XYZ file of C-alpha atoms in Angstrom:
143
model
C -80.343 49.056 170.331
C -80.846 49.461 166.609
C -83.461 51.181 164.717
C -84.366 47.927 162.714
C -85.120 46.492 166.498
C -87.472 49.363 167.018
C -89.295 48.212 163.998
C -89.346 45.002 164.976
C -91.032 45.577 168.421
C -93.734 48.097 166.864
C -94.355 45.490 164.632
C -95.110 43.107 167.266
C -96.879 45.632 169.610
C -99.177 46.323 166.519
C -99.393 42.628 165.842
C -100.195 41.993 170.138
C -103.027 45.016 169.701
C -104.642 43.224 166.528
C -105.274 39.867 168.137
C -105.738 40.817 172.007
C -107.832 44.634 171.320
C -110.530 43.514 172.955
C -109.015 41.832 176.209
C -106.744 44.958 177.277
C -107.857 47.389 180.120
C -106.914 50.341 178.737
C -109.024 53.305 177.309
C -110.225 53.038 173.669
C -107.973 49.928 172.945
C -111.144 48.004 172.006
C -111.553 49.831 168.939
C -107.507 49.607 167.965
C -106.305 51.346 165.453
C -109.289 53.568 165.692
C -109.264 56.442 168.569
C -106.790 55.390 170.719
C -103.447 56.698 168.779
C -102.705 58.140 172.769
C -102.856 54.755 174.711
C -101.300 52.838 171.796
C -98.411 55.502 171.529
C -97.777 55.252 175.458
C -98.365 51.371 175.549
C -95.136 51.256 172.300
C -92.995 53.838 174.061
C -93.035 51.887 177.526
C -91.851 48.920 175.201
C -89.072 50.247 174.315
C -88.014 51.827 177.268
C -88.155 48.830 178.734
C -85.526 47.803 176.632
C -83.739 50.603 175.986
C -83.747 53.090 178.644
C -81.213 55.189 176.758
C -83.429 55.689 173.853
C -85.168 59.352 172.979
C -88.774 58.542 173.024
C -91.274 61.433 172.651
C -95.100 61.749 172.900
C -95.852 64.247 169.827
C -99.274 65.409 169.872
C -100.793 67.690 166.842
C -103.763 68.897 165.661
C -105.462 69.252 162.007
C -104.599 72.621 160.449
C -106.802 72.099 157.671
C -109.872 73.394 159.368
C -111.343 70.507 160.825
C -111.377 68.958 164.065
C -108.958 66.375 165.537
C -106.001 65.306 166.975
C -103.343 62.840 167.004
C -100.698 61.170 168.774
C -97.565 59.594 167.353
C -94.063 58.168 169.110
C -90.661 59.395 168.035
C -88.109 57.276 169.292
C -84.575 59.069 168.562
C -86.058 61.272 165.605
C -87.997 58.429 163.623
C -91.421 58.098 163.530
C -93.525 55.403 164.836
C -97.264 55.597 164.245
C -99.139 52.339 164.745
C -102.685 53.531 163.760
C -102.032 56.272 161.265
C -104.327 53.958 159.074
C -107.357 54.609 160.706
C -107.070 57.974 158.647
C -108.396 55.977 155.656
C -106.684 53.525 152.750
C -104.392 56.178 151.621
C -102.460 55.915 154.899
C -100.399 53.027 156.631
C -98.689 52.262 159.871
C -95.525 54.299 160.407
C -92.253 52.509 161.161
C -89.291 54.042 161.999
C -89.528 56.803 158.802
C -88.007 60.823 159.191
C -91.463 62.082 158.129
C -95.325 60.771 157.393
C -98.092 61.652 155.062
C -100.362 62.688 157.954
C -98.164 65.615 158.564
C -100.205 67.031 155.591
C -103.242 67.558 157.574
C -101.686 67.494 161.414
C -99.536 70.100 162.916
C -97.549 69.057 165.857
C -98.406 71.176 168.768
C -96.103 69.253 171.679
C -93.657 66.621 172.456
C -92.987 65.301 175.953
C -90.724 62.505 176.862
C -92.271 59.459 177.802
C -92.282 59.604 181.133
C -93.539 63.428 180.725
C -96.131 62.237 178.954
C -97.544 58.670 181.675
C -97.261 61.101 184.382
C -98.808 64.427 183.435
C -101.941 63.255 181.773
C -103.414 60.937 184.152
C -101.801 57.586 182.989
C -100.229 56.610 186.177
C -103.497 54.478 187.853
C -102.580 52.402 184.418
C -99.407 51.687 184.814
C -99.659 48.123 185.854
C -101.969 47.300 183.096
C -99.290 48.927 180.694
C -96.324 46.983 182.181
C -98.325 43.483 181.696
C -98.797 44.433 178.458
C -95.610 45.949 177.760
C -93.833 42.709 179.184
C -96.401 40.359 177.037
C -95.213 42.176 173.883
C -91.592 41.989 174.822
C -91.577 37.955 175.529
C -93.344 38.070 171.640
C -89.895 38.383 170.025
């Protein structure tokens, strides 16, 4: 699978999140792109893995090392970077697809990357995992 199809399917998961936020069972996707960079980020990587189990996805989390408080979550799918809500961070910033680096690594620090599966088994995703596959395969049938 090529990069440019990566694109193409965080486009449309972005796309899927915009119109349907508010119908999906899944924790803080009501308020999409706002606070839920962790569900979103889980939601795109089972996309592609879906269709490309050979592809290097990874959960990154970071924190702000600017002094304030937050965190983050972003997908890297064979080194690129995918972030979907980076613009709930304000104007200045814009969704992240498929680049080798982002503005928000200004004010985040990345702190750990897990694989995807890692990441939907160790922190409490797997009672979800239905509602992520429907939604996964509604996204997929999109393109």
């Amino acid at each position: 699978m090529m990069h440019r199809e990566f694109v193409e399917y965080a486009r449309l998961t972005r796309r899927y999140l915009e119109r349907h936020r508010g119908m999906i069972d899944l924790p803080m996707v009501f308020q999409f792109p706002n606070d839920c960079c962790e569900t979103t980020s889980i939601l795109f990587g089972l996309v592609i893995l879906k269709i490309n189990k050979e592809a290097d996805i990874q959960i990154v989390r970071s924190k702000r090392h600017d002094g304030k408080h937050g965190r983050h979550i972003w997908i890297e799918i064979d080194g690129s970077i995918f972030d979907i809500t980076a613009d709930q961070f304000g104007l200045s910033y814009q969704p992240i697809y498929g680049e080798p680096t982002m503005p928000l690594l200004e004010i985040f620090k990345v702190y750990e990357k897990k694989t995807i599966i890692e990441a939907t088994a160790l922190n409490g995703w797997l009672d979800k995992l239905q509602i992520f596959d429907e939604v996964a395969n509604q996204i997929i049938k999109l393109k």
